[in-house]
Coordinates of C-alpha atoms in Angstrom, one line a residue:
X28 CA -0.2 -0.6 -0.2
X29 CA 2.2 2.7 -1.0
X30 CA 1.7 6.3 -0.3
X31 CA 3.0 9.1 -1.8
X32 CA 3.3 12.3 0.1
X33 CA 4.0 15.1 -2.7
X34 CA 6.5 18.4 0.1
X35 CA 5.6 21.7 -1.0
X36 CA 7.9 23.3 1.5
X37 CA 5.9 27.0 2.5
X38 CA 7.7 30.0 4.1
X39 CA 4.8 32.2 4.7
X40 CA 1.0 32.5 4.6
X41 CA -0.6 35.9 3.2
X42 CA -4.1 37.0 3.0
X43 CA -5.2 37.3 -0.4
X44 CA -8.6 37.4 -2.7
X45 CA -8.4 33.8 -4.3
X46 CA -5.9 30.8 -3.4
X47 CA -2.5 30.4 -5.3
X48 CA 1.0 28.8 -4.4
X49 CA 3.2 31.4 -5.9
X50 CA 7.1 29.1 -5.2
X51 CA 7.3 29.1 -0.7
X52 CA 4.4 31.7 -0.1
X53 CA 0.6 29.9 -0.6
X54 CA -2.5 32.7 -0.5
X55 CA -5.2 32.7 1.5
X56 CA -9.0 33.3 0.1
X57 CA -10.0 34.6 3.8
X58 CA -13.9 35.0 2.2
X59 CA -14.1 31.7 1.2
X60 CA -12.2 29.9 4.3
X61 CA -15.4 31.9 6.4
X62 CA -17.9 30.9 3.7
X63 CA -16.8 26.8 3.8
X64 CA -16.8 27.4 7.5
X65 CA -20.5 28.4 8.5
X66 CA -21.6 26.0 6.1
X67 CA -22.3 24.4 9.6
X68 CA -25.4 25.8 10.8
X69 CA -22.7 24.6 14.7
X70 CA -20.3 27.5 14.1
X71 CA -22.2 31.4 14.8
X72 CA -19.0 32.7 13.1
X73 CA -15.8 33.1 12.0
X74 CA -11.8 34.5 11.6
X75 CA -8.7 33.9 10.6
X76 CA -4.8 35.8 11.8
X77 CA -1.5 35.1 10.6
X78 CA 0.7 34.1 14.0
X79 CA 5.1 34.2 12.2
X80 CA 7.9 31.7 13.7
X81 CA 9.2 35.0 15.6
X82 CA 6.7 37.8 15.9
X83 CA 5.7 38.4 19.8
X84 CA 2.3 36.5 19.6
X85 CA 0.7 34.1 21.2
X86 CA -1.7 32.4 21.2
X87 CA -4.3 30.7 23.2
X88 CA -5.7 28.1 24.7
X89 CA -5.7 25.5 21.2
X90 CA -7.5 23.1 20.6
X91 CA -5.7 21.3 17.6
X92 CA -3.2 22.3 15.3
X93 CA -3.1 19.9 12.0
X94 CA -0.5 20.5 9.2
X95 CA -2.6 21.5 5.6
X96 CA -2.7 18.0 2.9
X97 CA -4.7 17.4 0.4
X98 CA -5.4 13.8 -0.9
X99 CA -4.9 13.9 -5.0
X100 CA -8.0 11.8 -6.7
X101 CA -7.6 8.0 -6.9
X102 CA -5.7 6.9 -3.4
X103 CA -7.5 7.3 0.2
X104 CA -10.5 9.7 0.9
X105 CA -9.8 13.7 2.6
X106 CA -9.9 13.0 6.5
X107 CA -11.7 9.6 6.6
X108 CA -14.7 8.9 8.6
X109 CA -14.8 13.2 8.9
X110 CA -14.4 14.5 6.1
X111 CA -15.2 11.6 3.6
X112 CA -15.8 8.0 3.8
X113 CA -14.3 5.8 6.6
X114 CA -12.5 4.4 3.9
X115 CA -8.3 2.3 4.7
X116 CA -6.1 5.5 4.6
X117 CA -3.2 5.5 4.0
X118 CA -2.3 5.7 0.1
X119 CA -2.0 7.5 -3.0
X120 CA -0.6 11.0 -3.5
X121 CA -0.9 13.6 -0.4
X122 CA 0.1 17.2 -0.9
X123 CA 1.7 18.8 2.4
X124 CA 1.9 22.6 2.9
X125 CA 5.7 21.8 5.0
X126 CA 6.5 24.6 7.4
X127 CA 2.2 25.2 7.8
X128 CA 0.5 24.4 10.8
X129 CA -3.8 25.2 11.0
X130 CA -4.6 26.3 13.9
X131 CA -8.0 26.7 16.2
X132 CA -7.9 28.5 18.6
X133 CA -11.2 27.1 22.0
X134 CA -13.7 29.6 22.8
X135 CA -13.8 28.9 27.0
X136 CA -10.7 28.3 29.4
X137 CA -11.1 24.1 29.4
X138 CA -10.2 25.2 32.7
X139 CA -8.8 22.2 35.7
X140 CA -7.4 20.0 32.7
X141 CA -4.7 22.4 31.2
X142 CA -5.5 25.1 34.0
X143 CA -6.5 28.9 33.0
X144 CA -4.9 28.9 30.2
X145 CA -5.1 26.0 28.8
X146 CA -1.9 25.4 26.0
X147 CA -0.9 27.6 24.7
X148 CA 1.4 28.5 21.1
X149 CA 4.2 30.7 21.6
X150 CA 6.0 32.7 19.0
X151 CA 9.2 33.7 20.4
X152 CA 11.2 33.6 23.1
X153 CA 12.8 31.5 25.6
X154 CA 8.9 28.7 26.2
X155 CA 8.9 28.6 21.5
X156 CA 12.4 27.3 21.3
X157 CA 11.9 24.6 23.0
X158 CA 8.5 24.2 20.9
X159 CA 8.5 22.8 16.9
X160 CA 5.9 24.6 16.8
X161 CA 6.8 28.0 16.9
X162 CA 9.1 27.5 13.2
X163 CA 5.7 26.7 11.6
X164 CA 3.5 29.7 10.1
X165 CA 0.3 29.6 11.8
X166 CA -3.3 29.9 10.0
X167 CA -5.5 31.2 13.5
X168 CA -8.7 29.9 13.4
X169 CA -10.8 31.5 16.1
X170 CA -14.2 29.8 15.9
X171 CA -17.9 31.0 17.8
X172 CA -20.4 28.3 18.7
X173 CA -23.6 28.9 19.0
X174 CA -24.8 29.7 22.6
X175 CA -26.8 26.7 22.5
X176 CA -24.7 24.1 22.1
X177 CA -23.2 21.2 24.6
X178 CA -19.2 21.4 24.8
X179 CA -19.1 17.4 23.2
X180 CA -20.6 18.7 20.3
X181 CA -19.0 22.7 20.4
X182 CA -15.4 21.0 19.9
X183 CA -16.3 18.9 17.4
X184 CA -17.9 22.1 14.7
X185 CA -14.2 22.6 15.5
X186 CA -12.7 19.2 14.5
X187 CA -15.1 20.0 11.3
X188 CA -14.6 22.7 11.1
X189 CA -10.1 22.9 11.6
X190 CA -10.2 19.5 8.3
X191 CA -12.6 21.6 6.2
X192 CA -9.9 24.2 6.2
X193 CA -6.9 22.3 6.6
X194 CA -7.3 20.7 2.9
X195 CA -8.5 23.7 1.5
X196 CA -6.1 25.7 1.1
X197 CA -3.9 22.9 0.5
X198 CA -5.4 22.2 -2.5
X199 CA -3.9 25.0 -3.6
X200 CA -0.7 22.9 -5.0
X201 CA -2.4 20.3 -6.4
X202 CA -1.6 21.7 -9.6
X203 CA 2.4 22.5 -8.6
X204 CA 5.5 20.4 -9.6
X205 CA 5.7 19.6 -4.5
X206 CA 9.7 20.6 -3.9
X207 CA 10.0 16.9 -3.6
X208 CA 8.4 12.9 -2.8
X209 CA 8.4 10.7 0.0
X210 CA 7.6 7.3 -0.5
X211 CA 6.2 5.0 2.3
X212 CA 5.9 1.1 1.6
X213 CA 6.6 -1.9 4.3
X214 CA 5.2 -3.6 1.3
X215 CA 8.4 -4.7 -1.1
X216 CA 10.0 -7.7 -3.2
X217 CA 13.4 -7.9 -1.6
X218 CA 14.0 -10.9 1.2
X219 CA 14.4 -9.2 4.0
X220 CA 14.5 -12.5 6.0
X221 CA 18.1 -11.7 7.8
X222 CA 16.3 -9.1 9.3
X223 CA 15.3 -7.6 12.6
X224 CA 11.8 -7.2 12.4
X225 CA 10.6 -4.6 14.1
X226 CA 6.5 -3.2 15.2
X227 CA 5.9 0.5 16.5
X228 CA 2.9 0.2 19.6
X229 CA 1.0 3.2 20.2
X230 CA -1.5 4.5 22.3
X231 CA -4.5 6.4 20.9
X232 CA -6.7 7.0 24.1
X233 CA -6.6 6.5 27.7
X234 CA -10.2 5.8 29.3
X235 CA -9.6 7.5 32.1
X236 CA -12.3 9.5 30.4
X237 CA -15.6 8.5 28.1
X238 CA -15.1 9.8 24.9
X239 CA -17.9 12.5 24.7
X240 CA -20.4 11.8 22.4
X241 CA -19.6 11.0 18.8
X242 CA -16.2 12.6 19.7
X243 CA -13.7 11.2 16.6
X244 CA -10.6 9.5 17.0
X245 CA -10.3 6.0 14.5
X246 CA -11.4 6.9 11.4
X247 CA -14.3 9.0 12.7
X248 CA -15.1 6.7 15.9
X249 CA -14.7 7.0 19.4
X250 CA -12.6 4.7 21.4
X251 CA -15.0 3.7 23.7
X252 CA -15.3 -0.6 23.2
X253 CA -12.5 -0.3 21.8
X254 CA -9.7 -3.1 21.8
X255 CA -6.0 -3.5 20.8
X256 CA -6.4 -2.7 16.6
X257 CA -4.0 -3.7 13.7
X258 CA -3.0 -0.4 11.5
X259 CA -0.8 -0.1 9.0
X260 CA 1.9 2.1 9.6
X261 CA 0.5 4.2 6.2
X262 CA -2.7 4.9 7.8
X263 CA -0.5 7.3 10.7
X264 CA 0.7 9.5 8.8
X265 CA -2.5 10.0 6.2
X266 CA -5.8 10.9 8.1
X267 CA -7.0 8.0 9.5
X268 CA -5.9 9.0 13.9
X269 CA -6.4 12.0 15.5
X270 CA -6.8 13.1 18.6
X271 CA -8.8 13.7 20.5
X272 CA -10.7 16.7 22.0
X273 CA -8.7 15.9 25.2
X274 CA -4.9 16.2 25.4
X275 CA -5.0 17.0 28.7
X276 CA -1.4 15.5 29.1
X277 CA -0.8 14.0 25.7
X278 CA 1.0 16.3 23.2
X279 CA -0.4 14.5 20.8
X280 CA -1.8 17.3 18.7
X281 CA -3.0 15.7 15.1
X282 CA -0.1 17.3 13.7
X283 CA 2.8 14.9 15.0
X284 CA -0.1 11.8 14.1
X285 CA 0.6 12.9 10.2
X286 CA 4.4 13.8 11.1
X287 CA 4.4 10.7 13.6
X288 CA 7.9 10.4 14.7
X289 CA 8.2 6.7 14.7
X290 CA 6.8 6.2 12.2
X291 CA 8.9 7.8 10.1
X292 CA 12.0 7.0 11.8
X293 CA 11.2 3.0 12.2
X294 CA 10.2 3.7 7.9
X295 CA 14.3 5.4 7.9
X296 CA 15.5 2.9 9.3
X297 CA 13.1 0.0 7.1
X298 CA 14.4 1.6 3.6
X299 CA 18.4 1.3 4.4
X300 CA 17.3 -1.8 5.5
X301 CA 18.2 -2.0 9.3
X302 CA 15.1 -3.6 10.0
X303 CA 11.9 -5.3 8.5
X304 CA 9.4 -2.9 10.2
X305 CA 6.0 -4.9 9.9
X306 CA 3.7 -3.2 11.0
X307 CA 1.8 -1.4 14.0
X308 CA -0.8 -1.7 16.9
X309 CA -3.8 0.7 17.7
X310 CA -4.0 0.4 21.9
X311 CA -6.0 2.2 24.3
X312 CA -4.7 2.4 27.6
X313 CA -7.3 1.3 30.2
X314 CA -9.9 1.8 33.3
X315 CA -9.1 -1.0 35.3
X316 CA -6.9 -4.1 36.3
X317 CA -9.3 -6.6 34.4
X318 CA -9.4 -4.2 31.7
X319 CA -5.3 -3.8 31.1
X320 CA -4.9 -7.4 31.2
X321 CA -7.5 -7.8 28.2
X322 CA -5.7 -4.8 26.5
X323 CA -2.1 -5.3 27.2
X324 CA -1.9 -9.1 27.1
X325 CA -4.3 -8.2 23.4
X326 CA -2.1 -5.7 22.0
X327 CA 1.0 -8.4 23.1
X328 CA -0.4 -11.0 20.9
X329 CA -1.1 -8.9 17.5
X330 CA 3.4 -7.5 18.3
X331 CA 3.4 -11.4 18.7
X332 CA 1.9 -13.8 16.7
X333 CA -0.4 -11.0 14.1
X334 CA 3.4 -9.3 13.7
X335 CA 5.7 -11.9 14.5
X336 CA 8.2 -8.5 15.6
X337 CA 11.1 -9.6 17.1
X338 CA 10.9 -5.7 19.2
X339 CA 8.7 -3.5 19.6
X340 CA 8.9 0.4 19.8
X341 CA 6.0 1.4 23.0
X342 CA 4.3 5.2 23.0
X343 CA 1.6 6.4 25.0
X344 CA -1.7 9.1 25.1
X345 CA -1.3 10.3 28.2
X346 CA 0.1 10.2 32.1
X347 CA 0.1 7.6 35.2
X348 CA -2.9 5.0 33.3
X349 CA -1.1 4.9 31.0
X350 CA 2.7 5.4 31.7
X351 CA 1.3 1.4 34.0
X352 CA -0.9 0.0 30.6
X353 CA 2.7 0.9 28.4
X354 CA 5.3 -0.5 31.2
X355 CA 2.9 -3.7 31.3
X356 CA 2.9 -4.7 27.7
X357 CA 6.0 -4.4 27.7
X358 CA 7.1 -6.8 30.3
X359 CA 4.4 -9.0 28.1
X360 CA 6.7 -8.8 25.0
X361 CA 10.0 -8.8 26.9
X362 CA 9.0 -12.1 28.3
X363 CA 7.5 -13.4 25.3
X364 CA 11.3 -12.9 23.5
X365 CA 10.4 -10.2 22.4
X366 CA 12.7 -6.9 22.6
X367 CA 12.1 -3.8 23.7
X368 CA 12.2 0.3 23.7
X369 CA 10.0 3.0 25.1
X370 CA 8.7 6.2 25.5
X371 CA 7.9 8.0 29.0
X372 CA 7.7 11.8 30.5
X373 CA 8.6 12.3 33.8
X374 CA 5.3 14.3 34.7
X375 CA 5.7 14.6 38.8
X376 CA 5.1 17.8 40.1
X377 CA 6.8 16.6 43.3
X378 CA 10.3 17.0 40.2
X379 CA 11.8 14.0 42.8
X380 CA 12.4 11.2 40.9
X381 CA 11.2 8.3 43.5
X382 CA 7.7 10.0 42.1
X383 CA 8.1 10.2 37.9
X384 CA 9.5 5.6 39.1
X385 CA 5.9 3.9 37.7
X386 CA 7.6 0.9 36.8
X387 CA 10.0 -1.3 37.7
X388 CA 10.3 -5.0 36.0
X389 CA 14.3 -5.5 35.5
X390 CA 13.1 -6.4 31.5
X391 CA 11.8 -3.6 30.6
X392 CA 15.9 -1.5 30.7
X393 CA 15.5 0.5 27.1
X394 CA 13.9 3.5 28.2
X395 CA 13.4 6.8 26.8
X396 CA 13.0 10.0 29.2
X397 CA 11.4 12.3 26.2
X398 CA 10.7 15.3 28.6
X399 CA 8.6 16.1 31.9
X400 CA 6.8 19.4 33.2
X401 CA 9.6 19.8 36.0
X402 CA 10.7 23.4 33.7
X403 CA 8.7 25.8 34.0
X404 CA 8.8 29.5 32.3
X405 CA 8.2 33.0 32.9
X406 CA 6.7 34.8 30.1
X407 CA 6.5 38.3 28.8
X408 CA 4.2 40.8 27.8
X409 CA 3.7 40.2 23.6
X410 CA 2.7 42.5 21.5
X411 CA -0.4 40.6 19.8
X412 CA -2.5 38.2 21.7
X413 CA -4.9 36.0 19.3
X414 CA -7.6 34.8 22.1
X415 CA -11.2 34.5 20.6
X416 CA -11.9 36.9 23.2
X417 CA -11.4 39.8 25.1
X418 CA -11.5 37.7 28.9
X419 CA -8.8 34.8 27.7
X420 CA -6.9 37.7 25.9
X421 CA -6.3 40.1 29.0
X422 CA -5.4 36.5 30.8
X423 CA -3.0 35.2 27.7
X424 CA -1.2 38.8 27.8
X425 CA 1.8 38.5 30.2
X426 CA 3.8 38.3 32.0
X427 CA 2.4 35.3 33.7
X428 CA 4.6 31.7 35.0
X429 CA 3.4 28.9 32.9
X430 CA 4.9 25.4 33.2
X431 CA 6.2 23.6 29.9
X432 CA 3.6 20.6 29.6
X433 CA 1.2 24.2 28.4
X434 CA 2.8 26.0 25.6
X435 CA 2.4 23.7 23.5
X436 CA 4.3 20.9 21.7
X437 CA 7.0 21.5 23.9
X438 CA 5.7 17.5 26.4
X439 CA 5.0 15.8 23.0
X440 CA 4.2 11.7 24.2
X441 CA 5.4 10.3 20.2
X442 CA 9.1 12.1 20.8
X443 CA 8.5 15.1 18.8
X444 CA 10.0 16.8 22.6
X445 CA 13.2 19.0 23.0
X446 CA 13.2 18.9 26.2
X447 CA 14.4 16.3 28.1
X448 CA 14.3 15.8 32.6
X449 CA 18.8 14.4 34.0
X450 CA 19.1 13.7 37.4
X451 CA 21.9 16.3 38.5

């Protein structure tokens, strides 16, 4: 199932009277985008702004960040299960505006899930240096939904609008020649029998809470009742999986499902003939011990018997409960003769090593720490704040102190982080 990524680098977004890709500049017709977004009766109005790298600018609270992508005819649909039919993602040609992002803001503070500020997008300063998002050109989408909507309906409207805007933006590149292309495919006629067979196990949700009504996570469905599921690596990269509405401990924005660092690195080693990348398992963290035993054994058995892997890389979604499920799945794999490497984050608020130690299995001894929440920054006042209302804008104007994980992009469970925890 080959997937071709047609990559168009973007260095600037500009508003204009029509959509056009001119070199590395994408021109955006916001009147057309506005008409597209307000087709949804849940949305009362929408505004658009641009945030650029190095600008004295802060935006928030962030709902999600997506890379603009659009499918050429003849392949899988755009965002299957959300914009298109829930057909298999991951084949055909996908046009990408690399260096650009569509960033949707919340209308209200998320409150207890991430504090009053929610996730904050920093475009300059010390905190911005810790986030890959600070290097992107952001089309910020500020949505105002109808007052009578429940929260889950508002969030569904955010998601639908974001996907529609991202696809329309990327379609500006459909007739342009890409600067480069990348082809991803784990199939091939060459003999790989001498290479280690490696799988990826990635959590996409935690049952610490129930999915929202109509929450779209995998092919437009929620994860209620889900058991571990085999996915082709290309499905991760091409819109089959999006983040939950609540990335409260996540660092799991949709942008880094589209650009999943683990899948990309395993593909790189596959193409270099260092490993045989045999497939992936999408799983979820449990609600209780019985659920944990079921899911961990199920995931481990898929890796062992369906993928026949010699080794596996595991990542989590969330905090302590997902951490425990991750370690138990790794332990089961190690006990069945499959080598593992796990990625973990230190979320202990007291900054003590003892508090960060959630498991201690001698078998699970390849552990990569991909960041933590021990860093705080004093954010300065900025020249421009982008928010959905005056109250949020005043809250975000600064100066104020913020934890690392509240700066979007600093904490990243897939490994796209720039900070790591150290003992000294």
